[in-house]
GROMACS .gro file of C-alpha atoms in nm:
model
  377
    1MET     CA    1  11.182  12.760  -0.287
    2SER     CA    2  11.489  12.813  -0.448
    3TYR     CA    3  11.539  12.968  -0.796
    4ASN     CA    4  11.729  12.669  -0.923
    5TRP     CA    5  11.444  12.446  -0.841
    6LEU     CA    6  11.204  12.674  -1.040
    7ARG     CA    7  11.438  12.681  -1.341
    8CYS     CA    8  11.480  12.290  -1.359
    9ALA     CA    9  11.094  12.250  -1.319
   10ALA     CA   10  11.006  12.499  -1.591
   11THR     CA   11  11.252  12.359  -1.829
   12PRO     CA   12  11.046  12.058  -1.935
   13LEU     CA   13  10.746  12.290  -1.987
   14LEU     CA   14  10.935  12.542  -2.193
   15LEU     CA   15  11.076  12.250  -2.417
   16LEU     CA   16  10.733  12.115  -2.440
   17ALA     CA   17  10.570  12.475  -2.540
   18PHE     CA   18  10.857  12.516  -2.777
   19SER     CA   19  10.805  12.181  -2.966
   20PHE     CA   20  10.444  12.257  -3.002
   21MET     CA   21  10.503  12.624  -3.138
   22SER     CA   22  10.779  12.465  -3.375
   23SER     CA   23  10.544  12.172  -3.504
   24SER     CA   24  10.251  12.427  -3.546
   25GLN     CA   25  10.435  12.677  -3.725
   26THR     CA   26  10.620  12.427  -3.981
   27HIS     CA   27  10.672  12.609  -4.327
   28GLN     CA   28  10.584  12.411  -4.629
   29SER     CA   29  10.825  12.400  -4.912
   30TYR     CA   30  10.723  12.508  -5.268
   31ILE     CA   31  10.886  12.513  -5.600
   32LEU     CA   32  10.839  12.862  -5.748
   33TYR     CA   33  10.839  12.853  -6.138
   34VAL     CA   34  10.886  13.207  -6.310
   35GLY     CA   35  10.747  13.260  -6.667
   36ASN     CA   36  10.950  13.517  -6.866
   37TYR     CA   37  11.050  13.658  -7.210
   38GLY     CA   38  11.346  13.457  -7.295
   39LYS     CA   39  11.473  13.104  -7.354
   40GLY     CA   40  11.274  12.896  -7.065
   41ILE     CA   41  11.117  12.855  -6.735
   42TYR     CA   42  11.320  12.916  -6.428
   43ALA     CA   43  11.274  12.781  -6.074
   44TYR     CA   44  11.337  12.866  -5.718
   45ARG     CA   45  11.285  12.647  -5.409
   46TYR     CA   46  11.065  12.860  -5.168
   47HIS     CA   47  10.962  12.811  -4.800
   48ALA     CA   48  10.613  12.965  -4.746
   49GLY     CA   49  10.639  13.279  -4.568
   50SER     CA   50  11.023  13.350  -4.620
   51THR     CA   51  11.141  13.607  -4.875
   52LYS     CA   52  11.484  13.418  -4.911
   53LEU     CA   53  11.464  13.176  -5.237
   54GLU     CA   54  11.718  12.932  -5.340
   55PRO     CA   55  11.790  12.946  -5.735
   56LEU     CA   56  11.731  12.629  -5.931
   57ASN     CA   57  11.811  12.819  -6.263
   58LEU     CA   58  11.664  12.734  -6.591
   59VAL     CA   59  11.468  12.411  -6.556
   60GLY     CA   60  11.251  12.384  -6.893
   61GLU     CA   61  11.336  12.516  -7.231
   62VAL     CA   62  11.065  12.676  -7.430
   63ALA     CA   63  11.069  13.012  -7.601
   64ASN     CA   64  10.897  13.331  -7.423
   65PRO     CA   65  10.708  13.129  -7.174
   66SER     CA   66  10.501  13.431  -7.059
   67PHE     CA   67  10.230  13.240  -6.879
   68LEU     CA   68  10.242  12.921  -6.678
   69ALA     CA   69   9.963  12.701  -6.533
   70THR     CA   70   9.931  12.350  -6.380
   71ASP     CA   71   9.663  12.088  -6.326
   72ARG     CA   72   9.509  12.092  -5.988
   73ASP     CA   73   9.714  11.814  -5.856
   74TYR     CA   74  10.039  11.965  -5.968
   75HIS     CA   75  10.137  11.676  -6.189
   76TYR     CA   76  10.195  11.882  -6.501
   77LEU     CA   77  10.289  12.245  -6.605
   78TYR     CA   78  10.188  12.423  -6.913
   79ALA     CA   79  10.341  12.721  -7.083
   80ALA     CA   80  10.223  12.977  -7.345
   81SER     CA   81  10.507  13.036  -7.593
   82GLU     CA   82  10.435  13.377  -7.689
   83VAL     CA   83  10.612  13.411  -7.996
   84SER     CA   84  10.560  13.732  -8.194
   85GLY     CA   85  10.566  13.799  -8.561
   86HIS     CA   86  10.381  13.604  -8.826
   87HIS     CA   87  10.426  13.260  -8.679
   88ASP     CA   88  10.198  13.073  -8.467
   89GLY     CA   89  10.278  13.026  -8.101
   90ALA     CA   90  10.285  12.724  -7.906
   91ILE     CA   91  10.153  12.557  -7.593
   92ALA     CA   92  10.427  12.332  -7.418
   93ALA     CA   93  10.354  12.058  -7.174
   94PHE     CA   94  10.583  11.947  -6.892
   95SER     CA   95  10.579  11.683  -6.615
   96ILE     CA   96  10.703  11.818  -6.281
   97ASP     CA   97  10.949  11.660  -6.034
   98ARG     CA   98  10.831  11.803  -5.728
   99SER     CA   99  11.127  11.685  -5.521
  100THR     CA  100  11.374  11.872  -5.750
  101GLY     CA  101  11.190  12.116  -5.944
  102ALA     CA  102  11.291  11.958  -6.265
  103LEU     CA  103  11.057  11.978  -6.577
  104THR     CA  104  11.056  11.701  -6.840
  105ALA     CA  105  10.908  11.801  -7.184
  106LEU     CA  106  10.592  11.593  -7.279
  107ASN     CA  107  10.484  11.767  -7.611
  108SER     CA  108  10.404  12.107  -7.753
  109ARG     CA  109  10.121  12.206  -7.982
  110SER     CA  110  10.072  12.486  -8.217
  111SER     CA  111   9.835  12.753  -8.056
  112GLU     CA  112   9.689  12.792  -8.408
  113GLY     CA  113   9.743  13.167  -8.374
  114MET     CA  114   9.974  13.441  -8.288
  115ALA     CA  115  10.116  13.534  -7.947
  116PRO     CA  116   9.935  13.311  -7.710
  117CYS     CA  117   9.985  13.488  -7.373
  118HIS     CA  118   9.759  13.321  -7.121
  119LEU     CA  119   9.635  12.969  -7.055
  120VAL     CA  120   9.416  12.768  -6.830
  121VAL     CA  121   9.351  12.401  -6.742
  122ASP     CA  122   8.980  12.341  -6.631
  123HIS     CA  123   8.904  12.184  -6.275
  124SER     CA  124   8.859  11.855  -6.410
  125GLY     CA  125   9.195  11.842  -6.577
  126LYS     CA  126   9.062  11.719  -6.911
  127MET     CA  127   9.097  12.056  -7.133
  128LEU     CA  128   9.313  12.344  -7.177
  129MET     CA  129   9.234  12.693  -7.324
  130ALA     CA  130   9.449  12.951  -7.428
  131ALA     CA  131   9.428  13.336  -7.533
  132ASN     CA  132   9.601  13.402  -7.881
  133TYR     CA  133   9.649  13.793  -7.856
  134THR     CA  134   9.757  13.915  -8.183
  135SER     CA  135   9.515  13.694  -8.388
  136GLY     CA  136   9.234  13.706  -8.111
  137SER     CA  137   9.126  13.338  -8.117
  138VAL     CA  138   9.110  13.072  -7.825
  139PRO     CA  139   9.239  12.748  -7.917
  140VAL     CA  140   9.116  12.442  -7.695
  141PHE     CA  141   9.304  12.131  -7.637
  142PRO     CA  142   9.204  11.776  -7.455
  143VAL     CA  143   9.466  11.709  -7.188
  144GLU     CA  144   9.554  11.324  -7.211
  145HIS     CA  145   9.576  11.071  -6.907
  146ASP     CA  146   9.963  11.134  -6.910
  147GLY     CA  147   9.966  11.504  -6.905
  148LYS     CA  148  10.025  11.557  -7.288
  149LEU     CA  149   9.816  11.790  -7.499
  150GLY     CA  150   9.593  11.585  -7.769
  151GLU     CA  151   9.506  11.760  -8.106
  152LEU     CA  152   9.332  12.079  -8.115
  153SER     CA  153   8.957  12.026  -8.031
  154GLY     CA  154   8.822  12.382  -8.101
  155LEU     CA  155   8.932  12.720  -8.197
  156MET     CA  156   8.688  13.004  -8.106
  157LYS     CA  157   8.734  13.318  -8.308
  158ALA     CA  158   8.590  13.680  -8.314
  159SER     CA  159   8.590  13.966  -8.547
  160GLY     CA  160   8.540  14.344  -8.538
  161THR     CA  161   8.739  14.647  -8.422
  162GLY     CA  162   8.745  14.908  -8.152
  163PRO     CA  163   8.753  15.279  -8.151
  164ASN     CA  164   9.151  15.293  -8.089
  165ALA     CA  165   9.273  15.252  -8.427
  166LYS     CA  166   9.615  15.152  -8.337
  167ARG     CA  167   9.531  14.925  -8.063
  168GLN     CA  168   9.191  14.778  -8.152
  169GLU     CA  169   9.246  14.690  -8.520
  170GLY     CA  170   9.106  14.366  -8.459
  171PRO     CA  171   9.017  14.107  -8.183
  172HIS     CA  172   9.272  14.051  -7.920
  173ALA     CA  173   9.180  13.780  -7.668
  174HIS     CA  174   9.411  13.851  -7.343
  175GLU     CA  175   9.309  13.596  -7.099
  176THR     CA  176   9.123  13.274  -7.011
  177VAL     CA  177   8.965  13.257  -6.673
  178LEU     CA  178   8.728  12.999  -6.542
  179SER     CA  179   8.426  13.037  -6.314
  180PRO     CA  180   8.418  12.907  -5.957
  181ASP     CA  181   8.194  12.615  -6.072
  182ASN     CA  182   8.382  12.525  -6.401
  183ARG     CA  183   8.080  12.591  -6.626
  184PHE     CA  184   8.188  12.912  -6.787
  185LEU     CA  185   8.529  13.068  -6.928
  186TYR     CA  186   8.571  13.432  -6.961
  187VAL     CA  187   8.796  13.594  -7.218
  188PRO     CA  188   8.856  13.967  -7.212
  189ASP     CA  189   8.920  14.107  -7.565
  190LEU     CA  190   9.130  14.426  -7.566
  191GLY     CA  191   9.055  14.471  -7.949
  192LEU     CA  192   8.676  14.455  -7.922
  193ASP     CA  193   8.610  14.600  -7.576
  194GLU     CA  194   8.426  14.283  -7.495
  195ILE     CA  195   8.430  14.015  -7.236
  196ARG     CA  196   8.370  13.691  -7.435
  197ILE     CA  197   8.184  13.416  -7.241
  198TYR     CA  198   8.178  13.038  -7.334
  199LYS     CA  199   8.063  12.724  -7.180
  200LEU     CA  200   8.259  12.431  -7.095
  201ASP     CA  201   8.210  12.067  -7.187
  202PRO     CA  202   8.516  11.878  -7.039
  203ALA     CA  203   8.387  11.538  -7.170
  204THR     CA  204   8.455  11.656  -7.516
  205ALA     CA  205   8.686  11.936  -7.466
  206LYS     CA  206   8.466  12.176  -7.647
  207LEU     CA  207   8.363  12.533  -7.594
  208THR     CA  208   8.029  12.687  -7.707
  209PRO     CA  209   7.934  13.065  -7.696
  210ASN     CA  210   7.718  13.161  -7.411
  211ASP     CA  211   7.386  13.336  -7.445
  212PRO     CA  212   7.457  13.601  -7.495
  213PRO     CA  213   7.806  13.527  -7.610
  214PHE     CA  214   7.977  13.837  -7.473
  215VAL     CA  215   7.920  14.166  -7.263
  216LYS     CA  216   8.033  14.505  -7.399
  217ASP     CA  217   8.300  14.713  -7.197
  218GLU     CA  218   8.357  15.071  -7.202
  219PRO     CA  219   8.442  15.182  -7.545
  220GLY     CA  220   8.805  15.218  -7.604
  221SER     CA  221   8.893  15.080  -7.244
  222GLY     CA  222   9.097  14.761  -7.362
  223PRO     CA  223   8.972  14.493  -7.137
  224ARG     CA  224   9.295  14.304  -7.044
  225HIS     CA  225   9.248  14.068  -6.738
  226ILE     CA  226   8.953  13.974  -6.518
  227VAL     CA  227   8.921  13.826  -6.155
  228LEU     CA  228   8.567  13.689  -6.028
  229SER     CA  229   8.487  13.738  -5.656
  230HIS     CA  230   8.498  13.401  -5.458
  231ASP     CA  231   8.120  13.372  -5.462
  232GLY     CA  232   8.121  13.434  -5.817
  233LYS     CA  233   7.871  13.738  -5.780
  234PHE     CA  234   8.102  13.995  -5.910
  235ALA     CA  235   8.373  14.045  -6.167
  236TYR     CA  236   8.658  14.299  -6.178
  237VAL     CA  237   8.825  14.377  -6.528
  238VAL     CA  238   9.153  14.581  -6.538
  239HIS     CA  239   9.156  14.783  -6.848
  240GLU     CA  240   9.477  14.834  -7.056
  241LEU     CA  241   9.396  15.144  -7.265
  242LYS     CA  242   9.234  15.340  -6.977
  243PRO     CA  243   9.370  15.330  -6.617
  244GLU     CA  244   9.038  15.200  -6.478
  245ILE     CA  245   8.897  14.864  -6.340
  246GLY     CA  246   8.538  14.793  -6.445
  247ILE     CA  247   8.318  14.631  -6.203
  248PHE     CA  248   8.055  14.388  -6.329
  249SER     CA  249   7.764  14.228  -6.140
  250ARG     CA  250   7.757  13.841  -6.243
  251ASP     CA  251   7.450  13.599  -6.271
  252THR     CA  252   7.594  13.290  -6.125
  253LYS     CA  253   7.324  13.060  -6.296
  254THR     CA  254   7.371  13.216  -6.646
  255GLY     CA  255   7.713  13.327  -6.641
  256ASN     CA  256   7.613  13.653  -6.776
  257LEU     CA  257   7.778  13.993  -6.675
  258THR     CA  258   7.633  14.346  -6.621
  259ARG     CA  259   7.864  14.639  -6.622
  260THR     CA  260   7.794  14.886  -6.330
  261HIS     CA  261   8.059  15.127  -6.299
  262THR     CA  262   8.447  15.180  -6.317
  263VAL     CA  263   8.706  15.288  -6.066
  264SER     CA  264   9.048  15.455  -6.135
  265SER     CA  265   9.350  15.250  -6.091
  266VAL     CA  266   9.581  15.548  -6.030
  267PRO     CA  267   9.570  15.826  -5.780
  268GLU     CA  268   9.365  16.121  -5.858
  269GLY     CA  269   9.543  16.382  -6.069
  270PHE     CA  270   9.752  16.139  -6.246
  271THR     CA  271   9.842  16.212  -6.598
  272GLY     CA  272  10.021  16.029  -6.861
  273HIS     CA  273  10.013  15.654  -6.967
  274ALA     CA  274   9.952  15.374  -6.680
  275ASP     CA  275   9.913  15.077  -6.904
  276PRO     CA  276   9.752  14.848  -6.616
  277ALA     CA  277   9.825  14.486  -6.664
  278GLU     CA  278   9.724  14.234  -6.380
  279ILE     CA  279   9.439  14.208  -6.141
  280LEU     CA  280   9.423  13.985  -5.822
  281LEU     CA  281   9.174  13.910  -5.531
  282ASP     CA  282   9.317  13.797  -5.211
  283LYS     CA  283   9.218  13.492  -5.044
  284ALA     CA  284   8.980  13.645  -4.809
  285GLY     CA  285   8.799  13.840  -5.086
  286LYS     CA  286   8.882  14.155  -4.903
  287PHE     CA  287   9.130  14.343  -5.120
  288VAL     CA  288   9.192  14.388  -5.485
  289TYR     CA  289   9.550  14.436  -5.647
  290ALA     CA  290   9.623  14.577  -5.981
  291SER     CA  291   9.964  14.653  -6.157
  292ASN     CA  292  10.039  14.976  -6.350
  293ARG     CA  293  10.324  14.901  -6.577
  294THR     CA  294  10.419  15.242  -6.739
  295ALA     CA  295  10.309  15.418  -6.406
  296GLY     CA  296  10.534  15.187  -6.209
  297THR     CA  297  10.274  15.140  -5.927
  298ILE     CA  298  10.061  14.866  -5.755
  299ALA     CA  299   9.714  14.981  -5.665
  300VAL     CA  300   9.522  14.849  -5.361
  301PHE     CA  301   9.144  14.838  -5.323
  302ALA     CA  302   8.921  14.748  -5.054
  303VAL     CA  303   8.619  14.556  -5.153
  304ASN     CA  304   8.314  14.674  -5.005
  305PRO     CA  305   8.023  14.442  -4.893
  306ASP     CA  306   7.812  14.563  -5.205
  307GLY     CA  307   8.109  14.450  -5.432
  308THR     CA  308   8.217  14.784  -5.504
  309LEU     CA  309   8.593  14.883  -5.469
  310LYS     CA  310   8.750  15.180  -5.276
  311GLN     CA  311   9.127  15.267  -5.353
  312VAL     CA  312   9.322  15.244  -5.025
  313GLN     CA  313   9.686  15.252  -5.139
  314VAL     CA  314   9.888  15.307  -5.459
  315VAL     CA  315  10.259  15.216  -5.405
  316ASP     CA  316  10.565  15.260  -5.611
  317ALA     CA  317  10.712  14.968  -5.759
  318PRO     CA  318  11.099  14.987  -5.754
  319GLY     CA  319  11.144  14.917  -6.124
  320LYS     CA  320  11.042  15.024  -6.468
  321MET     CA  321  10.748  14.796  -6.566
  322PRO     CA  322  10.568  14.588  -6.300
  323ARG     CA  323  10.359  14.347  -6.499
  324GLY     CA  324  10.279  14.009  -6.365
  325VAL     CA  325  10.195  13.999  -5.977
  326GLU     CA  326  10.105  13.687  -5.765
  327PHE     CA  327  10.037  13.607  -5.400
  328ASP     CA  328  10.262  13.345  -5.239
  329PRO     CA  329  10.062  13.064  -5.095
  330THR     CA  330  10.009  13.210  -4.737
  331GLY     CA  331   9.858  13.533  -4.894
  332HIS     CA  332  10.096  13.737  -4.692
  333LEU     CA  333  10.345  13.804  -4.963
  334LEU     CA  334  10.308  13.980  -5.315
  335PHE     CA  335  10.563  13.873  -5.590
  336VAL     CA  336  10.595  14.147  -5.859
  337GLY     CA  337  10.782  14.067  -6.195
  338ASP     CA  338  10.934  14.384  -6.345
  339GLN     CA  339  10.955  14.314  -6.722
  340SER     CA  340  11.197  14.589  -6.840
  341ALA     CA  341  11.431  14.569  -6.498
  342ASN     CA  342  11.492  14.196  -6.534
  343ARG     CA  343  11.406  14.121  -6.171
  344PHE     CA  344  11.134  14.055  -5.949
  345VAL     CA  345  11.063  14.197  -5.608
  346ILE     CA  346  10.856  14.092  -5.296
  347TYR     CA  347  10.610  14.298  -5.077
  348ASN     CA  348  10.471  14.232  -4.748
  349ILE     CA  349  10.106  14.242  -4.739
  350ASP     CA  350   9.900  14.369  -4.416
  351THR     CA  351   9.596  14.115  -4.427
  352LYS     CA  352   9.413  14.370  -4.206
  353THR     CA  353   9.451  14.696  -4.436
  354GLY     CA  354   9.556  14.550  -4.764
  355HIS     CA  355   9.866  14.774  -4.765
  356LEU     CA  356  10.177  14.681  -4.937
  357THR     CA  357  10.528  14.724  -4.789
  358ALA     CA  358  10.854  14.655  -4.973
  359THR     CA  359  11.069  14.391  -4.828
  360GLY     CA  360  11.382  14.495  -5.010
  361ASP     CA  361  11.439  14.154  -5.156
  362SER     CA  362  11.501  14.140  -5.522
  363TYR     CA  363  11.601  13.840  -5.769
  364ASP     CA  364  11.770  13.899  -6.110
  365MET     CA  365  11.638  13.718  -6.401
  366PRO     CA  366  11.546  13.789  -6.777
  367SER     CA  367  11.218  13.985  -6.784
  368PRO     CA  368  11.004  13.791  -6.541
  369VAL     CA  369  10.613  13.830  -6.607
  370ALA     CA  370  10.447  13.518  -6.437
  371PHE     CA  371  10.458  13.311  -6.127
  372GLN     CA  372  10.330  12.965  -6.037
  373PHE     CA  373  10.376  12.789  -5.700
  374VAL     CA  374  10.385  12.435  -5.676
  375PRO     CA  375  10.401  12.232  -5.341
  376ALA     CA  376  10.735  12.050  -5.323
  377LYS     CA  377  10.779  11.698  -5.202
   0.00000   0.00000   0.00000
């Protein structure tokens, strides 16, 4: 039997195999929106799994869009306009053109407080909640059928102080996080060392305090951001004033939290300020990631079967202040925004070990601090 015959006979099989591999490995296209401290929202075209992005430049003008969120169907994008000073911030609503990435302004509402730094749309798409950092309140808005924000439907306030006189002179709401079942909202309060807990009513776009209305965190720790385990049984809270992560057990029926212990977000022997910022849990629920701004590092933790954490890596971030971090849609890449270096970088994730490896890819833009991926059409 000749070699030429074998080569010709194999060709259709090779083409068929190649065709199958190509169709099964098709990468989906996304629009990546990046929030920042600047004049508006920037966008990039992104193909899942690739570290090469196509800049789409400034696509939506709004002052200091430091955090971004969408509805679950990706029709609308909302931005927290973190205006500092003695002026109220704002929440801006946009419609999304998923073919071009363009944003069209719908309307904007005062956040009824100073420096809104986070927001979330509930699972039903009927209400939006935000965290006013400086004034410590949580404004609530109904979301209308066309994506616009309705008039304020609630403003949840708090009072008190913490032991750190410079940083905890009053309440400082820092994040708004939903429970998996959309029944509860968790608000880490840096100023009061509390995790405030509210019940949702999407039909009326109202919040009511849970019973009890909060859980106390470690004094002087400054709880900043929180992430819940996928089954809702545990909560992990990154502290800003101490380089730690607080671990809580969670009652899925009542929404209540019970603090169990803490783990360090920096290596043993570390001295100095770390200023932890963001915390994430991967899609498999196996690893937790936390950014340490002043320390310039990303800490990686393995999640044990009992919900506890074990530090497995602390990697240096190539910049001055790694703040906002986010997984890409595949879960194989981590995007890290460096607030001071005016760029964001990308890491590869080993999904078996959780370890991060820098890809070397870097994108310059003003003070990037938040990422939002939207499937493109």
